[in-house]
CSV table of C-alpha atoms and ligand atoms in Angstrom, one decimal:
chain,number,residue,atom,x,y,z
O,1,UNK,CA,7.9,-0.3,27.4
O,2,UNK,CA,4.5,-1.7,26.3
O,3,UNK,CA,5.0,-0.7,22.6
O,4,UNK,CA,7.9,-0.7,20.1
O,5,UNK,CA,10.2,2.3,20.3
O,6,UNK,CA,9.4,3.5,16.8
O,7,UNK,CA,5.6,3.4,17.6
O,8,UNK,CA,6.1,5.2,20.9
O,9,UNK,CA,8.1,7.9,19.2
O,10,UNK,CA,5.4,8.2,16.4
O,11,UNK,CA,2.7,8.4,19.0
O,12,UNK,CA,4.6,11.1,20.9
O,13,UNK,CA,5.0,13.4,17.8
O,14,UNK,CA,1.6,12.4,16.6
O,15,UNK,CA,-0.5,14.6,14.4
O,16,UNK,CA,-1.2,18.2,15.3
O,17,UNK,CA,-4.5,17.8,13.5
O,18,UNK,CA,-5.6,15.0,15.8
O,19,UNK,CA,-4.4,17.0,18.9
O,20,UNK,CA,-6.4,20.0,17.9
O,21,UNK,CA,-9.4,17.9,17.0
O,22,UNK,CA,-9.3,16.3,20.5
O,23,UNK,CA,-8.8,19.7,22.1
O,24,UNK,CA,-11.9,20.9,20.2
O,25,UNK,CA,-13.9,18.1,21.8
O,26,UNK,CA,-12.7,19.1,25.3
O,27,UNK,CA,-13.4,22.8,24.7
O,28,UNK,CA,-16.9,22.0,23.4
O,29,UNK,CA,-17.7,20.1,26.6
O,30,UNK,CA,-16.7,23.1,28.7
O,31,UNK,CA,-18.1,26.0,26.5
O,32,UNK,CA,-20.8,24.2,24.4
O,33,UNK,CA,-20.5,23.1,20.7
O,34,UNK,CA,-21.9,26.4,19.4
O,35,UNK,CA,-19.1,28.4,21.0
O,36,UNK,CA,-16.2,26.5,19.6
O,37,UNK,CA,-15.1,27.0,16.0
O,38,UNK,CA,-13.3,23.9,14.9
O,39,UNK,CA,-11.3,24.2,11.7
O,40,UNK,CA,-8.9,21.4,12.7
O,41,UNK,CA,-9.8,18.3,10.7
O,42,UNK,CA,-10.7,17.7,7.1
O,43,UNK,CA,-13.8,15.7,7.8
O,44,UNK,CA,-16.3,16.7,5.2
O,45,UNK,CA,-19.4,18.3,6.8
O,46,UNK,CA,-21.6,17.7,3.7
O,47,UNK,CA,-23.8,14.7,3.5
O,48,UNK,CA,-23.2,12.2,0.7
O,49,UNK,CA,-25.2,12.9,-2.5
O,50,UNK,CA,-28.7,11.4,-2.7
O,51,UNK,CA,-27.5,8.9,-5.3
O,52,UNK,CA,-25.4,7.3,-2.7
O,53,UNK,CA,-28.3,6.6,-0.4
O,54,UNK,CA,-30.4,5.3,-3.3
O,55,UNK,CA,-27.7,2.9,-4.4
O,56,UNK,CA,-27.1,1.6,-0.9
O,57,UNK,CA,-30.9,0.9,-0.5
O,58,UNK,CA,-30.9,-1.1,-3.7
O,59,UNK,CA,-27.8,-3.0,-2.7
O,60,UNK,CA,-28.9,-4.0,0.8
O,61,UNK,CA,-32.1,-5.5,-0.8
O,62,UNK,CA,-30.1,-7.4,-3.4
O,63,UNK,CA,-30.7,-11.1,-2.8
O,64,UNK,CA,-27.7,-12.3,-4.8
O,65,UNK,CA,-25.8,-14.9,-2.7
O,66,UNK,CA,-22.2,-14.2,-1.7
O,67,UNK,CA,-22.6,-10.4,-1.5
O,68,UNK,CA,-20.6,-10.3,1.7
O,69,UNK,CA,-18.0,-12.9,1.1
O,70,UNK,CA,-14.3,-12.7,0.2
O,71,UNK,CA,-13.3,-11.8,-3.3
O,72,UNK,CA,-10.2,-11.3,-5.4
O,73,UNK,CA,-7.7,-9.2,-3.3
O,74,UNK,CA,-7.8,-6.5,-6.0
O,75,UNK,CA,-11.5,-6.1,-5.7
O,76,UNK,CA,-14.6,-6.8,-7.8
O,77,UNK,CA,-13.9,-6.9,-11.5
O,78,UNK,CA,-17.1,-4.8,-12.1
O,79,UNK,CA,-15.8,-2.1,-9.8
O,80,UNK,CA,-12.3,-2.1,-11.2
O,81,UNK,CA,-13.7,-1.8,-14.7
O,82,UNK,CA,-15.9,1.1,-13.8
O,83,UNK,CA,-13.0,3.0,-12.1
O,84,UNK,CA,-10.8,2.3,-15.1
O,85,UNK,CA,-13.4,3.6,-17.6
O,86,UNK,CA,-13.7,6.8,-15.6
O,87,UNK,CA,-9.9,7.2,-15.4
O,88,UNK,CA,-9.3,6.4,-19.0
O,89,UNK,CA,-11.6,9.3,-20.0
O,90,UNK,CA,-10.2,11.7,-17.3
O,91,UNK,CA,-6.5,10.9,-18.0
O,92,UNK,CA,-6.7,10.4,-21.8
O,93,UNK,CA,-4.8,7.0,-21.3
O,94,UNK,CA,-6.3,3.5,-21.9
O,95,UNK,CA,-6.5,2.4,-18.3
O,96,UNK,CA,-8.0,-1.1,-17.9
O,97,UNK,CA,-9.6,-2.8,-14.9
O,98,UNK,CA,-6.4,-4.9,-14.6
O,99,UNK,CA,-4.5,-1.7,-13.8
O,100,UNK,CA,-6.8,-0.9,-10.8
O,101,UNK,CA,-6.8,-2.2,-7.2
O,102,UNK,CA,-9.6,-1.2,-4.8
O,103,UNK,CA,-8.3,-0.1,-1.4
O,104,UNK,CA,-9.3,1.0,2.1
O,105,UNK,CA,-9.2,4.7,1.2
O,106,UNK,CA,-6.4,6.7,-0.2
O,107,UNK,CA,-4.5,6.1,3.0
O,108,UNK,CA,-4.7,2.4,2.5
O,109,UNK,CA,-3.7,2.8,-1.2
O,110,UNK,CA,-0.6,4.8,-0.3
O,111,UNK,CA,0.5,2.1,2.2
O,112,UNK,CA,-0.1,-0.6,-0.5
O,113,UNK,CA,2.0,1.4,-3.1
O,114,UNK,CA,4.9,2.1,-0.7
O,115,UNK,CA,5.0,-1.5,0.5
O,116,UNK,CA,5.1,-2.7,-3.1
O,117,UNK,CA,7.7,-0.3,-4.4
O,118,UNK,CA,10.1,0.6,-1.6
O,119,UNK,CA,13.2,-1.2,-0.5
O,120,UNK,CA,14.7,-0.2,2.9
O,121,UNK,CA,16.3,3.2,2.6
O,122,UNK,CA,14.5,4.1,-0.7
O,123,UNK,CA,13.6,7.8,-0.8
O,124,UNK,CA,10.4,9.5,-1.7
O,125,UNK,CA,10.6,13.1,-2.8
O,126,UNK,CA,7.6,15.3,-1.7
O,127,UNK,CA,6.9,19.0,-2.1
O,128,UNK,CA,6.4,21.0,1.1
O,129,UNK,CA,4.0,21.5,2.8
O,130,UNK,CA,2.5,18.0,2.8
O,131,UNK,CA,0.0,15.8,4.6
O,132,UNK,CA,2.0,14.6,7.6
O,133,UNK,CA,0.7,11.0,7.4
O,134,UNK,CA,3.1,10.6,4.5
O,135,UNK,CA,5.9,10.3,7.0
O,136,UNK,CA,4.3,7.3,8.6
O,137,UNK,CA,3.1,5.8,5.3
O,138,UNK,CA,6.7,5.8,3.9
O,139,UNK,CA,8.3,4.9,7.2
O,140,UNK,CA,5.9,1.9,7.6
O,141,UNK,CA,7.7,0.3,4.7
O,142,UNK,CA,11.3,1.3,5.3
O,143,UNK,CA,11.2,4.4,3.1
O,144,UNK,CA,12.5,7.9,3.8
O,145,UNK,CA,10.5,11.0,2.9
O,146,UNK,CA,12.6,13.7,1.3
O,147,UNK,CA,10.7,17.1,1.5
O,148,UNK,CA,11.6,19.8,-1.0
O,149,UNK,CA,10.5,23.5,-0.9
O,150,UNK,CA,7.8,24.8,-3.3
O,151,UNK,CA,7.6,28.2,-4.9
O,152,UNK,CA,6.1,31.2,-3.0
O,153,UNK,CA,2.7,30.4,-4.6
O,154,UNK,CA,3.1,26.7,-3.6
O,155,UNK,CA,3.6,25.6,-7.2
O,156,UNK,CA,6.2,22.8,-7.8
O,157,UNK,CA,9.7,24.1,-8.0
O,158,UNK,CA,11.1,21.8,-10.7
O,159,UNK,CA,14.8,22.9,-10.3
O,160,UNK,CA,14.7,22.2,-6.5
O,161,UNK,CA,13.0,18.8,-7.1
O,162,UNK,CA,15.8,18.1,-9.6
O,163,UNK,CA,18.5,18.6,-6.8
O,164,UNK,CA,16.8,16.1,-4.5
O,165,UNK,CA,17.4,13.0,-6.7
O,166,UNK,CA,20.0,10.4,-5.9
O,167,UNK,CA,20.6,6.7,-6.3
O,168,UNK,CA,18.1,5.9,-3.5
O,169,UNK,CA,15.2,7.9,-5.1
O,170,UNK,CA,12.3,5.6,-5.9
O,171,UNK,CA,9.3,8.0,-6.2
O,172,UNK,CA,8.1,11.5,-6.3
O,173,UNK,CA,4.8,12.0,-4.3
O,174,UNK,CA,2.5,14.8,-5.3
O,175,UNK,CA,-0.9,15.8,-4.0
O,176,UNK,CA,-3.1,18.1,-6.1
O,177,UNK,CA,-5.5,19.7,-5.2
O,178,UNK,CA,-3.2,20.0,-2.2
O,179,UNK,CA,-3.7,19.5,1.5
O,180,UNK,CA,-2.9,21.9,3.2
O,181,UNK,CA,-2.5,24.7,0.6
O,182,UNK,CA,-5.5,24.2,-1.8
O,183,UNK,CA,-3.0,24.5,-4.7
O,184,UNK,CA,-3.8,22.8,-8.0
O,185,UNK,CA,-0.5,22.3,-9.9
O,186,UNK,CA,-0.7,23.8,-13.3
O,187,UNK,CA,-0.6,21.4,-16.3
O,188,UNK,CA,2.8,23.0,-17.4
O,189,UNK,CA,4.3,22.1,-14.0
O,190,UNK,CA,3.1,18.5,-14.1
O,191,UNK,CA,4.4,18.2,-17.7
O,192,UNK,CA,7.8,19.6,-16.6
O,193,UNK,CA,7.8,17.2,-13.7
O,194,UNK,CA,7.2,14.3,-16.1
O,195,UNK,CA,10.1,15.5,-18.3
O,196,UNK,CA,12.4,15.7,-15.2
O,197,UNK,CA,11.3,12.2,-14.1
O,198,UNK,CA,12.1,10.7,-17.6
O,199,UNK,CA,15.5,12.3,-17.5
O,200,UNK,CA,16.3,11.2,-14.0
O,201,UNK,CA,15.0,7.6,-14.5
O,202,UNK,CA,17.4,7.4,-17.5
O,203,UNK,CA,20.3,8.8,-15.6
O,204,UNK,CA,19.8,6.7,-12.5
O,205,UNK,CA,18.9,3.5,-14.5
O,206,UNK,CA,15.8,2.6,-12.4
O,207,UNK,CA,12.1,3.1,-12.5
O,208,UNK,CA,11.2,6.2,-10.6
O,209,UNK,CA,7.5,6.4,-9.9
O,210,UNK,CA,5.3,9.4,-9.8
O,211,UNK,CA,2.7,8.7,-7.1
O,212,UNK,CA,-0.2,11.1,-7.4
O,213,UNK,CA,-2.4,11.3,-4.3
O,214,UNK,CA,-5.7,12.8,-5.6
O,215,UNK,CA,-8.5,12.4,-3.1
O,216,UNK,CA,-9.5,16.0,-3.7
O,217,UNK,CA,-9.6,15.8,-7.5
O,218,UNK,CA,-13.3,16.5,-7.7
O,219,UNK,CA,-13.2,19.3,-5.1
O,220,UNK,CA,-12.2,22.2,-7.3
O,221,UNK,CA,-13.5,25.8,-7.9
O,222,UNK,CA,-14.0,28.3,-10.7
O,223,UNK,CA,-13.8,25.5,-13.4
O,224,UNK,CA,-10.1,24.8,-12.8
O,225,UNK,CA,-8.9,21.5,-14.4
O,226,UNK,CA,-6.6,19.1,-12.5
O,227,UNK,CA,-3.8,18.1,-14.8
O,228,UNK,CA,-3.9,14.4,-16.0
O,229,UNK,CA,-0.8,13.0,-14.5
O,230,UNK,CA,-0.8,9.7,-16.5
O,231,UNK,CA,-0.7,11.7,-19.7
O,232,UNK,CA,2.5,13.5,-18.4
O,233,UNK,CA,4.5,10.5,-17.3
O,234,UNK,CA,4.4,6.7,-18.0
O,235,UNK,CA,5.5,5.4,-14.6
O,236,UNK,CA,2.6,7.0,-12.7
O,237,UNK,CA,0.4,5.5,-10.0
O,238,UNK,CA,-2.7,7.4,-9.0
O,239,UNK,CA,-4.0,7.0,-5.5
O,240,UNK,CA,-7.5,8.2,-4.7
O,241,UNK,CA,-10.6,7.7,-2.7
O,242,UNK,CA,-14.3,8.6,-2.4
O,243,UNK,CA,-13.8,10.0,1.2
O,244,UNK,CA,-14.0,13.6,0.1
O,245,UNK,CA,-15.8,13.6,-3.2
O,246,UNK,CA,-18.7,11.5,-1.9
O,247,UNK,CA,-18.3,12.6,1.8
O,248,UNK,CA,-17.9,9.0,2.9
O,249,UNK,CA,-14.6,9.2,4.7
O,250,UNK,CA,-15.7,6.7,7.4
O,251,UNK,CA,-16.5,4.0,4.8
O,252,UNK,CA,-12.8,3.5,3.8
O,253,UNK,CA,-13.2,3.1,0.1
O,254,UNK,CA,-10.6,4.2,-2.5
O,255,UNK,CA,-8.3,2.8,-5.2
O,256,UNK,CA,-4.9,2.9,-6.8
O,257,UNK,CA,-4.4,2.8,-10.6
O,258,UNK,CA,-1.2,2.2,-12.5
O,259,UNK,CA,-0.6,3.8,-15.9
O,260,UNK,CA,-0.9,0.9,-18.4
O,261,UNK,CA,2.4,2.2,-19.9
O,262,UNK,CA,4.4,1.1,-16.8
O,263,UNK,CA,7.0,-1.5,-17.9
O,264,UNK,CA,6.5,-5.0,-16.4
O,265,UNK,CA,3.0,-4.1,-15.5
O,266,UNK,CA,2.1,-7.7,-14.5
O,267,UNK,CA,4.8,-7.8,-11.9
O,268,UNK,CA,3.9,-4.4,-10.5
O,269,UNK,CA,0.2,-5.3,-10.2
O,270,UNK,CA,1.1,-8.6,-8.6
O,271,UNK,CA,3.2,-6.7,-6.0
O,272,UNK,CA,0.4,-4.2,-5.3
O,273,UNK,CA,-2.3,-6.9,-5.0
O,274,UNK,CA,0.0,-8.9,-2.7
O,275,UNK,CA,0.6,-5.8,-0.6
O,276,UNK,CA,-3.1,-5.2,-0.2
O,277,UNK,CA,-3.5,-8.7,1.0
O,278,UNK,CA,-0.6,-9.0,3.4
O,279,UNK,CA,-1.1,-5.6,5.0
O,280,UNK,CA,-4.2,-7.2,6.3
O,281,UNK,CA,-6.7,-5.1,4.3
O,282,UNK,CA,-7.4,-8.3,2.3
O,283,UNK,CA,-9.8,-6.4,0.1
O,284,UNK,CA,-11.6,-3.1,0.2
O,285,UNK,CA,-15.1,-3.2,1.8
O,286,UNK,CA,-17.5,-5.2,-0.4
O,287,UNK,CA,-20.6,-3.1,-0.1
O,288,UNK,CA,-18.8,0.1,-0.8
O,289,UNK,CA,-17.1,-1.4,-3.9
O,290,UNK,CA,-20.5,-2.3,-5.3
O,291,UNK,CA,-21.8,1.2,-4.5
O,292,UNK,CA,-18.9,3.2,-6.1
O,293,UNK,CA,-19.1,1.0,-9.2
O,294,UNK,CA,-22.5,2.7,-9.8
O,295,UNK,CA,-21.5,6.1,-8.7
O,296,UNK,CA,-18.6,7.0,-11.1
O,297,UNK,CA,-18.8,10.7,-11.9
O,298,UNK,CA,-21.1,11.5,-9.0
O,299,UNK,CA,-19.7,14.0,-6.4
O,300,UNK,CA,-20.9,16.4,-3.7
O,301,UNK,CA,-21.9,19.9,-4.7
O,302,UNK,CA,-18.8,22.1,-3.9
O,303,UNK,CA,-20.9,25.3,-3.7
O,304,UNK,CA,-21.0,25.3,0.2
O,305,UNK,CA,-17.2,24.8,0.3
O,306,UNK,CA,-16.7,27.6,-2.2
O,307,UNK,CA,-18.9,29.9,-0.1
O,308,UNK,CA,-16.7,29.2,3.0
O,309,UNK,CA,-13.5,29.6,1.0
O,310,UNK,CA,-14.7,33.0,-0.4
O,311,UNK,CA,-15.8,34.4,2.9
O,312,UNK,CA,-12.6,33.3,4.7
O,313,UNK,CA,-10.3,34.5,2.0
O,314,UNK,CA,-12.0,37.9,1.8
O,315,UNK,CA,-12.1,38.5,5.5
O,316,UNK,CA,-8.7,37.2,6.3
O,317,UNK,CA,-7.1,39.3,3.5
O,318,UNK,CA,-9.0,42.4,4.7
O,319,UNK,CA,-7.8,41.7,8.2
O,320,UNK,CA,-4.2,41.7,6.9
O,321,UNK,CA,-3.4,38.0,6.6
O,322,UNK,CA,-1.4,36.8,3.6
O,323,UNK,CA,-3.6,34.1,2.0
O,324,UNK,CA,-3.2,32.0,-1.1
O,325,UNK,CA,-6.7,31.6,-2.6
O,326,UNK,CA,-7.2,27.8,-2.8
O,327,UNK,CA,-8.1,26.4,-6.2
O,328,UNK,CA,-9.3,23.1,-4.8
O,329,UNK,CA,-9.7,20.9,-1.6
O,330,UNK,CA,-11.1,22.6,1.4
O,331,UNK,CA,-8.1,24.0,3.2
O,332,UNK,CA,-6.7,27.5,3.6
O,333,UNK,CA,-3.0,27.9,4.5
O,334,UNK,CA,-2.3,31.6,5.5
O,335,UNK,CA,0.9,32.9,6.9
O,336,UNK,CA,1.0,33.1,10.6
O,337,UNK,CA,1.3,36.8,11.9
O,338,UNK,CA,4.1,35.6,14.1
O,339,UNK,CA,7.0,33.2,13.3
O,340,UNK,CA,5.9,30.8,16.0
O,341,UNK,CA,2.9,29.2,14.4
O,342,UNK,CA,2.4,26.9,17.4
O,343,UNK,CA,2.1,29.9,19.7
O,344,UNK,CA,-0.3,31.5,17.3
O,345,UNK,CA,-2.5,28.5,17.1
O,346,UNK,CA,-2.5,28.4,21.0
O,347,UNK,CA,-3.6,32.0,20.9
O,348,UNK,CA,-6.4,31.2,18.5
O,349,UNK,CA,-7.4,28.4,20.8
O,350,UNK,CA,-7.9,30.8,23.6
O,351,UNK,CA,-10.5,32.5,21.3
O,352,UNK,CA,-12.1,29.1,20.8
O,353,UNK,CA,-11.0,29.0,17.1
O,354,UNK,CA,-9.1,25.8,16.4
O,355,UNK,CA,-6.6,25.8,13.6
O,356,UNK,CA,-3.5,23.7,13.0
O,357,UNK,CA,0.1,24.9,12.9
O,358,UNK,CA,2.0,24.8,9.6
O,359,UNK,CA,4.7,22.9,11.5
O,360,UNK,CA,2.3,20.0,11.3
O,361,UNK,CA,2.7,20.0,7.5
O,362,UNK,CA,6.5,20.6,7.5
O,363,UNK,CA,6.2,24.4,6.9
O,364,UNK,CA,6.3,26.5,10.0
O,365,UNK,CA,5.2,30.1,9.9
O,366,UNK,CA,1.8,29.2,8.5
O,367,UNK,CA,-1.5,27.8,9.9
O,368,UNK,CA,-4.2,25.6,8.3
O,369,UNK,CA,-7.9,26.0,8.4
O,370,UNK,CA,-10.1,23.1,7.2
O,371,UNK,CA,-13.3,24.9,5.9
O,372,UNK,CA,-15.4,21.8,5.4
O,373,UNK,CA,-17.6,23.1,8.2
O,374,UNK,CA,-21.1,24.6,8.5
O,375,UNK,CA,-21.4,28.2,7.2
O,376,UNK,CA,-22.3,29.4,10.7
O,377,UNK,CA,-18.9,28.2,12.0
O,378,UNK,CA,-17.2,30.4,9.4
O,379,UNK,CA,-19.4,33.4,10.1
O,380,UNK,CA,-19.0,33.2,13.9
O,381,UNK,CA,-15.2,32.9,13.6
O,382,UNK,CA,-14.8,35.8,11.3
O,383,UNK,CA,-14.9,38.5,14.1
O,384,UNK,CA,-12.1,36.6,15.8
O,385,UNK,CA,-9.9,36.8,12.7
O,386,UNK,CA,-10.7,40.6,12.4
O,387,UNK,CA,-9.7,41.1,16.1
O,388,UNK,CA,-6.5,39.1,15.7
O,389,UNK,CA,-5.7,40.9,12.4
O,390,UNK,CA,-6.2,44.3,14.1
O,391,UNK,CA,-3.8,43.2,16.9
O,392,UNK,CA,-1.0,42.2,14.6
O,393,UNK,CA,-1.4,44.2,11.4
O,394,UNK,CA,-2.7,47.6,12.4
S,401,LIG,C1,-3.7,14.5,1.1
S,401,LIG,C2,-4.4,13.4,1.6
S,401,LIG,N1,-4.2,12.1,1.2
S,401,LIG,C3,-4.8,11.1,1.7
S,401,LIG,C4,-5.8,11.2,2.7
S,401,LIG,C5,-6.4,10.0,3.2
S,401,LIG,O1,-7.7,9.9,2.7
S,401,LIG,P1,-8.6,8.6,2.9
S,401,LIG,O2,-9.7,9.0,3.8
S,401,LIG,O3,-9.2,8.3,1.5
S,401,LIG,O4,-7.7,7.5,3.4
S,401,LIG,C6,-6.1,12.5,3.1
S,401,LIG,C7,-7.1,12.6,4.2
S,401,LIG,O5,-7.4,13.7,4.7
S,401,LIG,C8,-5.4,13.6,2.6
S,401,LIG,O6,-5.7,14.8,3.0
C-alpha cells in the first residue's frame, strides 16, 4: 500500500462536500456552468471588502526590510495585539496579545489546539451535526470525537452533553454560528454550558477546555448577537479566521486566543506556539498577518447572503420542506423528504442541483445547502425545489 492504512481509510471515506464539489466540476463540463447549481461548498462568493485591496497595495509597496522573513512562531506582536484588542471588546474579557497565536486559518488553529491539549485517547465532545473535518483534526492528534445530539431546533442539549463526560474528556468543541445548521447558540445555552463545564472540571479534577470554533462570527443576520464564550467559562480557547468574514479563504489566515483566566497560561501558550511550529505551519502567512492587523472590525456585507437565505427559506418552506431559518453562517440544513439523504442528494444531482447529505455532518435525514453563491444560482434552482417538493409533499 503506497500510503498508511489510516490515511487510506480517511481518503476512502473522505468528505461528501469535496465529492459533491468535484461532481459539480464534472457536470459543469458536460452541461455548462450556467446549468449546474452548486450548493456543495462553503467557498464565499463575495469579493473581499475594498479595504482589503487598499491595505494589500500599501503593504506590497512598503520598503521596510525583512517583511517576508521568519518571525516569532506565534506571529507578529502588532497583529496579536490588534486581534487581542478586538477580542477584549467583543468578549468583555482582558485578552492580551500574549494570549493570541496567529494561525493558518481556523483549520490550522484547531490542529494546533488539539495537538497541544490532547493525550492519546482523550475525548472531545461535539454537538451534532458538526463540520466533518473535526474527525480528522482530533484524530490527527490521538483524540476521539464524541458526538452528542442537539435539540430539535439544533440548540445545545445541556443534559445530553452532561451524560457524555468521563475521565477521558478533555474538551467540548462548539461552533456558533454553526456549519451546517446556521444556528447561533443563545447566550443562556452558552452560560449553562459554562456552568456544566465548571462542575465537570471540578468532579473530574482536570482542566476541561471549551474550544469555540467561530469563523462565522461576523456572518449573522437580523442583528443577532453571538454569545461571548470567554465571559461564560474561564478555560476557553477561541479559534477563528478571516476566511469567511473577509472572503479570503485561500489566504489561510486565522488565529487562536486563550482566555487570560486559564490557569498556567504560560505553559498553555508555550504548548500552542510549539504545536504551531512543529506541525510545520511555522507561522501564519506574513503578508496576511500585516493585512489583518489593520482590518480588525472590517467584514463583508452580509446582505447578499441574507437575500439568498430568505429566498431559499421561503421557497423551500412553501414547497413543503422542514427548514430551520439560519441565524448566521451561510448554510441551510433542511430535513430530507426521504430517510435516505444520500439517495435524495443523488436525485437532486440528476436535476443538476448539488447539495450535501446530512450524513456528511453526522446527522442523516437532512441535507445541506451552502448559499454563498450568486443570486442567479439560487433563483435558477428554486423551480427544482418546487418540483421536488410537489413530488414528495403534495
Ligand atoms: C465550522 C468550520 N470550522 C473551520 C473551518 C475552516 O476554516 P478555515 O478556512 O479558516 O481554515 C470551516 C471551513 O469551512 C468551517 O466551516
